[in-house]
């Protein structure tokens, strides 16, 4: 809920209340993304050294302090300091949080737990967005600042709940374990790189599809927000059932292949929607694409959870999962920079190129998953099972 609140509120608060320009606001977010990208793996290493639960408690308290400080920002230098310091915790916590899921859930329940969390997060995001709309409508600086303090309180509550959570590292004295590095594990890096392309549904839904709808005369402009709303509702309801049969690396590989095929089909539907001259034809075709894209998103998410957690050695899990999460960061950087320029320039041919890249990534992930074996606690995999591709 806090994420949805801030996402909807931030631009209005910083440009209207804190008197920043739009370019200053955007620059801060870009630099924060860079800080998060650079520090994600070091924070994962800290999570392995001191325990994922302890580390995430600290990160949540850090986030709380950062969001509270946002309320006092009145200049660009102050904004820059706060946004960069907050990014250290806010942009690096994903891998550590996933490591906690791996600690508290058995091998056969991790993906289901991640699915439940994602469904709840989607609902919270939507509720937060609605609450932000109320704050924006009231248009009071004190309401904006009170909302930021409320977000900070959410993170304090999260830290308190984590403190009561029983995990593998709870009450355990931190000890040094054999260090294996994800960036030297060629197999893990291959899965991480392929996930960048399989996750292109994020940019497609949030950035490319609105631009495409506005460029197709037969689709009403008022339809722009509907795909995102439909996607949010479906994912909230069906993400958990979509994970039911994904309990192994091979199952995850098949899900990744199915996800790629569905995303490719969605791209074809979107391209085909521009061939119609009236809404009665264009809108249903576009909706078919949105449904295919949503199914692709759910299976891609589930397969990425299974693969990233199965191949992460126990003693270095937070570092490995933080490395894998960089693929999502990379998609958010590369996708908006490439996809709109490609598709809006070359139209149907651009969509077909996206299809080809996604399908190739899906086939490659499926093939690698067929020959992969889960990591052992010390980080050594069965190299015969993975075709001799282990830790370099």
XYZ file of C-alpha atoms in Angstrom:
392
model
C 0.000 0.000 0.000
C 2.841 2.385 0.832
C 4.392 1.815 -2.588
C 1.124 2.619 -4.353
C 0.673 5.727 -2.221
C 4.126 7.073 -2.987
C 4.059 6.199 -6.691
C 0.845 8.155 -7.196
C 1.714 10.992 -4.815
C 5.404 11.672 -5.410
C 5.285 13.705 -8.617
C 2.547 15.988 -7.297
C 4.151 16.483 -3.875
C 7.662 17.246 -5.074
C 6.671 19.534 -7.941
C 3.796 21.323 -6.201
C 4.759 21.364 -2.507
C 8.555 21.046 -2.617
C 8.814 23.370 -5.647
C 11.011 21.066 -7.730
C 10.893 21.100 -11.507
C 9.785 17.976 -13.338
C 13.334 17.453 -14.650
C 14.799 17.718 -11.130
C 12.265 15.187 -9.852
C 13.043 12.775 -12.697
C 16.805 13.208 -12.290
C 16.567 12.239 -8.637
C 14.652 9.074 -9.491
C 17.176 8.158 -12.185
C 20.115 8.617 -9.813
C 18.271 6.635 -7.148
C 17.858 3.800 -9.638
C 21.582 3.881 -10.369
C 22.409 3.774 -6.646
C 20.081 0.820 -6.186
C 21.618 -1.032 -9.123
C 25.170 -0.576 -7.812
C 24.390 -1.472 -4.186
C 21.945 -4.356 -4.663
C 24.603 -7.081 -4.580
C 26.581 -5.575 -1.641
C 23.352 -5.410 0.370
C 22.714 -9.051 -0.531
C 26.167 -9.936 0.797
C 25.302 -8.150 4.045
C 22.089 -10.190 4.179
C 24.064 -13.426 3.949
C 26.587 -12.285 6.544
C 24.177 -11.057 9.213
C 20.966 -12.855 8.258
C 18.258 -11.821 5.812
C 15.705 -11.119 8.544
C 17.980 -8.800 10.514
C 19.069 -7.035 7.347
C 15.512 -6.452 6.129
C 14.499 -5.078 9.538
C 17.275 -2.498 9.241
C 16.339 -1.733 5.629
C 12.691 -1.162 6.567
C 13.632 1.181 9.414
C 15.955 2.965 6.988
C 13.074 3.293 4.534
C 10.844 4.658 7.297
C 13.395 7.348 8.122
C 13.789 8.213 4.443
C 10.075 8.614 3.747
C 9.640 10.700 6.897
C 12.471 12.966 5.723
C 10.732 13.459 2.364
C 8.103 15.496 4.216
C 10.713 18.157 5.036
C 12.219 18.485 1.545
C 11.959 22.058 0.238
C 14.881 22.263 -2.207
C 16.579 20.217 -4.905
C 19.805 19.563 -2.904
C 17.766 18.295 0.048
C 15.657 16.136 -2.274
C 18.761 14.687 -3.868
C 20.291 13.764 -0.503
C 17.116 12.127 0.789
C 16.234 10.257 -2.404
C 19.755 8.827 -2.742
C 19.990 7.786 0.908
C 16.513 6.254 0.789
C 17.412 4.374 -2.399
C 20.128 2.482 -0.509
C 17.357 0.626 1.313
C 14.349 1.029 -0.957
C 15.960 -0.158 -4.200
C 17.993 -3.036 -2.742
C 15.569 -4.894 -0.470
C 14.006 -7.224 -3.057
C 16.614 -9.978 -2.990
C 16.863 -9.919 0.810
C 13.090 -10.189 1.111
C 13.028 -13.148 -1.271
C 15.768 -14.806 0.777
C 13.478 -14.609 3.821
C 10.746 -16.393 1.859
C 13.246 -19.135 1.044
C 14.134 -19.376 4.749
C 10.595 -19.658 6.112
C 9.022 -21.839 3.401
C 9.908 -25.331 2.235
C 11.088 -26.001 -1.295
C 7.556 -26.859 -2.417
C 5.918 -23.781 -0.849
C 8.256 -20.935 -1.764
C 6.689 -20.074 -5.093
C 3.178 -20.255 -3.625
C 4.189 -17.881 -0.822
C 5.714 -15.465 -3.342
C 2.473 -15.641 -5.343
C 0.380 -14.827 -2.272
C 2.648 -11.890 -1.479
C 2.385 -10.620 -5.043
C -1.406 -10.819 -5.023
C -1.599 -8.954 -1.720
C 0.939 -6.401 -2.993
C -1.180 -5.755 -6.095
C -4.256 -5.135 -3.958
C -2.264 -2.865 -1.655
C -0.858 -0.986 -4.629
C -4.352 -0.332 -5.949
C -5.663 0.762 -2.536
C -2.636 3.016 -2.080
C -3.265 4.610 -5.449
C -6.877 5.345 -4.495
C -5.796 6.823 -1.153
C -3.264 9.014 -2.947
C -6.047 10.233 -5.208
C -7.962 11.421 -2.140
C -4.872 13.241 -0.822
C -4.311 14.912 -4.195
C -7.964 15.977 -4.354
C -7.720 17.604 -0.902
C -4.550 19.369 -2.093
C -3.155 20.330 1.311
C 0.549 20.370 2.125
C -0.183 18.928 5.561
C -2.214 16.089 4.065
C 0.676 15.301 1.708
C 3.171 15.348 4.572
C 0.873 13.307 6.784
C 0.625 10.710 4.021
C 4.426 10.481 3.853
C 4.551 9.968 7.624
C 1.918 7.268 7.182
C 4.116 5.487 4.636
C 7.008 5.690 7.112
C 4.770 4.131 9.764
C 3.956 1.244 7.415
C 7.664 0.414 7.192
C 8.062 0.599 10.974
C 5.183 -1.880 11.302
C 6.830 -4.142 8.709
C 10.049 -4.082 10.735
C 8.114 -4.935 13.906
C 6.402 -7.883 12.211
C 9.727 -9.130 10.861
C 11.192 -8.982 14.365
C 8.544 -11.518 15.449
C 9.077 -13.781 12.433
C 10.817 -17.093 13.018
C 13.362 -17.809 10.279
C 16.425 -19.973 9.882
C 18.646 -17.102 11.045
C 16.523 -16.089 14.055
C 18.555 -16.378 17.232
C 21.571 -17.676 15.345
C 24.987 -16.157 15.787
C 26.265 -15.010 12.367
C 29.006 -17.289 11.074
C 31.195 -17.150 8.024
C 30.290 -19.603 5.283
C 32.029 -20.523 2.079
C 31.576 -17.540 -0.244
C 30.481 -18.205 -3.807
C 29.787 -15.276 -6.089
C 26.760 -15.125 -8.343
C 28.603 -13.008 -10.905
C 31.057 -15.906 -11.388
C 28.282 -18.469 -11.812
C 27.790 -18.549 -15.588
C 24.615 -20.602 -15.387
C 22.988 -18.226 -12.897
C 24.049 -15.204 -14.928
C 22.557 -16.804 -18.047
C 19.180 -17.188 -16.351
C 19.462 -13.636 -15.013
C 20.199 -12.207 -18.462
C 17.388 -14.147 -20.129
C 14.940 -12.934 -17.494
C 15.489 -9.348 -18.681
C 13.779 -10.240 -21.970
C 11.113 -12.489 -20.458
C 10.132 -9.597 -18.150
C 9.508 -7.189 -21.041
C 5.798 -7.516 -20.283
C 6.385 -4.846 -17.600
C 7.430 -2.140 -20.058
C 4.920 -3.383 -22.618
C 2.001 -2.918 -20.222
C 3.073 0.241 -18.403
C 4.809 2.235 -21.144
C 4.420 0.821 -24.639
C 0.756 -0.179 -24.649
C -0.580 3.279 -23.632
C 1.516 4.852 -26.401
C 0.272 2.245 -28.867
C -3.375 2.813 -27.946
C -2.974 6.552 -28.464
C -1.464 5.899 -31.903
C -4.264 3.609 -33.148
C -7.208 5.726 -34.396
C -9.754 2.930 -33.972
C -9.121 2.581 -30.216
C -10.688 5.285 -27.997
C -8.186 7.288 -25.933
C -10.367 6.700 -22.869
C -9.343 3.032 -23.106
C -5.720 3.814 -22.118
C -6.072 2.979 -18.408
C -8.255 -0.113 -18.835
C -5.499 -2.660 -19.670
C -3.616 -1.816 -16.459
C -6.781 -2.081 -14.358
C -7.732 -5.415 -15.945
C -4.191 -6.730 -15.483
C -4.109 -5.735 -11.805
C -7.426 -7.437 -11.058
C -6.525 -10.678 -12.858
C -3.060 -10.951 -11.296
C -4.485 -10.298 -7.817
C -6.975 -13.149 -8.242
C -5.101 -15.700 -10.366
C -1.398 -15.365 -9.519
C -1.626 -18.093 -6.871
C -3.482 -20.652 -9.056
C -0.982 -19.941 -11.850
C 1.858 -21.293 -9.683
C 0.177 -24.593 -8.821
C 2.287 -26.872 -11.026
C 5.583 -24.965 -10.818
C 7.494 -26.924 -8.165
C 10.771 -27.786 -9.910
C 13.377 -26.352 -12.242
C 11.952 -28.287 -15.182
C 8.465 -27.051 -14.370
C 9.813 -23.516 -14.160
C 11.491 -23.930 -17.541
C 8.219 -25.046 -19.122
C 6.425 -22.101 -17.507
C 9.052 -19.706 -18.869
C 8.557 -21.139 -22.360
C 4.774 -20.834 -22.062
C 5.178 -17.277 -20.791
C 7.352 -16.373 -23.773
C 4.824 -17.885 -26.195
C 1.984 -15.950 -24.564
C 3.908 -12.670 -24.596
C 4.737 -13.225 -28.269
C 1.044 -13.888 -28.945
C 0.159 -10.683 -27.092
C 2.550 -8.723 -29.303
C 0.858 -10.169 -32.387
C -2.587 -9.199 -31.068
C -1.397 -5.656 -30.378
C 0.044 -5.346 -33.879
C -3.164 -6.768 -35.386
C -5.304 -4.239 -33.473
C -3.951 -1.465 -35.723
C -5.349 -3.180 -38.831
C -8.959 -2.405 -37.897
C -10.829 0.755 -38.816
C -13.454 0.662 -36.068
C -13.457 0.063 -32.278
C -15.697 -2.999 -32.632
C -12.774 -4.837 -34.216
C -9.722 -3.157 -32.691
C -10.755 -3.189 -29.022
C -11.560 -6.948 -28.737
C -8.269 -7.806 -30.473
C -6.387 -5.541 -28.086
C -8.163 -7.129 -25.113
C -7.051 -10.575 -26.295
C -3.515 -9.227 -26.239
C -3.935 -7.878 -22.699
C -5.222 -11.255 -21.485
C -2.299 -13.074 -23.127
C 0.175 -10.574 -21.674
C -1.320 -10.983 -18.186
C -1.039 -14.767 -18.350
C 2.551 -14.367 -19.563
C 3.297 -12.079 -16.611
C 1.979 -14.554 -14.033
C 3.924 -17.521 -15.425
C 7.084 -15.484 -15.938
C 6.978 -14.308 -12.327
C 6.411 -17.823 -10.984
C 9.133 -19.387 -13.138
C 11.639 -16.694 -12.174
C 10.964 -17.273 -8.463
C 11.470 -21.026 -8.787
C 14.637 -20.730 -10.858
C 16.259 -17.974 -8.816
C 15.621 -19.680 -5.456
C 16.445 -23.238 -6.560
C 19.810 -22.192 -7.981
C 20.793 -19.943 -5.054
C 23.057 -21.763 -2.544
C 21.775 -21.501 1.013
C 24.798 -19.764 2.524
C 24.852 -17.112 -0.211
C 21.159 -16.931 -0.980
C 20.574 -13.197 -0.456
C 23.525 -12.284 -2.670
C 22.387 -14.636 -5.455
C 18.772 -13.471 -5.299
C 19.890 -9.838 -5.260
C 21.898 -10.548 -8.399
C 18.883 -12.133 -10.089
C 16.725 -9.154 -9.121
C 19.066 -6.938 -11.122
C 17.365 -8.407 -14.200
C 14.156 -6.628 -13.190
C 16.075 -3.384 -12.690
C 17.744 -3.802 -16.080
C 14.367 -4.380 -17.743
C 13.025 -1.153 -16.247
C 16.035 0.705 -17.677
C 16.402 -0.970 -21.083
C 12.726 -1.611 -21.835
C 11.463 2.003 -21.805
C 14.538 3.135 -23.730
C 14.216 0.544 -26.522
C 10.673 -0.812 -26.913
C 8.758 2.435 -27.580
C 11.343 3.641 -30.101
C 11.350 0.257 -31.846
C 7.601 -0.377 -32.011
C 6.402 3.181 -32.562
C 8.886 3.567 -35.430
C 8.515 0.210 -37.183
C 4.959 -0.629 -36.066
C 4.090 -4.274 -36.846
C 7.676 -5.139 -37.758
C 8.755 -3.818 -34.364
C 6.235 -6.055 -32.611
C 7.475 -9.044 -34.625
C 11.063 -8.349 -33.576
C 9.972 -8.261 -29.935
C 8.211 -11.602 -30.536
C 11.402 -13.152 -31.878
C 13.563 -11.933 -28.976
C 11.066 -13.104 -26.358
C 10.596 -16.534 -27.962
C 14.356 -17.068 -28.225
C 14.733 -16.161 -24.550
C 11.925 -18.534 -23.578
C 13.392 -21.454 -25.516
C 16.847 -20.778 -24.048
C 15.472 -20.663 -20.493
C 13.533 -23.892 -21.032
C 16.625 -25.660 -22.388
C 18.868 -24.463 -19.552
C 16.281 -25.451 -16.927
C 16.050 -28.978 -18.396
C 19.725 -29.560 -17.700
C 20.076 -27.645 -14.416
C 20.274 -29.047 -10.901
C 19.426 -27.131 -7.713
C 22.342 -25.639 -5.810
C 23.612 -27.456 -2.727
C 24.084 -25.566 0.566
C 27.771 -24.933 -0.096
C 27.064 -23.596 -3.577
C 28.359 -26.552 -5.611
C 25.894 -27.909 -8.154
C 25.915 -31.281 -9.853
C 28.030 -30.273 -12.819
C 27.209 -33.379 -14.800
C 23.522 -32.514 -14.491
C 24.112 -28.997 -15.772
C 26.244 -29.987 -18.679
C 29.488 -28.932 -17.037
C 28.399 -25.330 -16.526
C 28.880 -24.594 -12.851
C 30.639 -21.988 -10.827
C 33.553 -20.590 -12.782
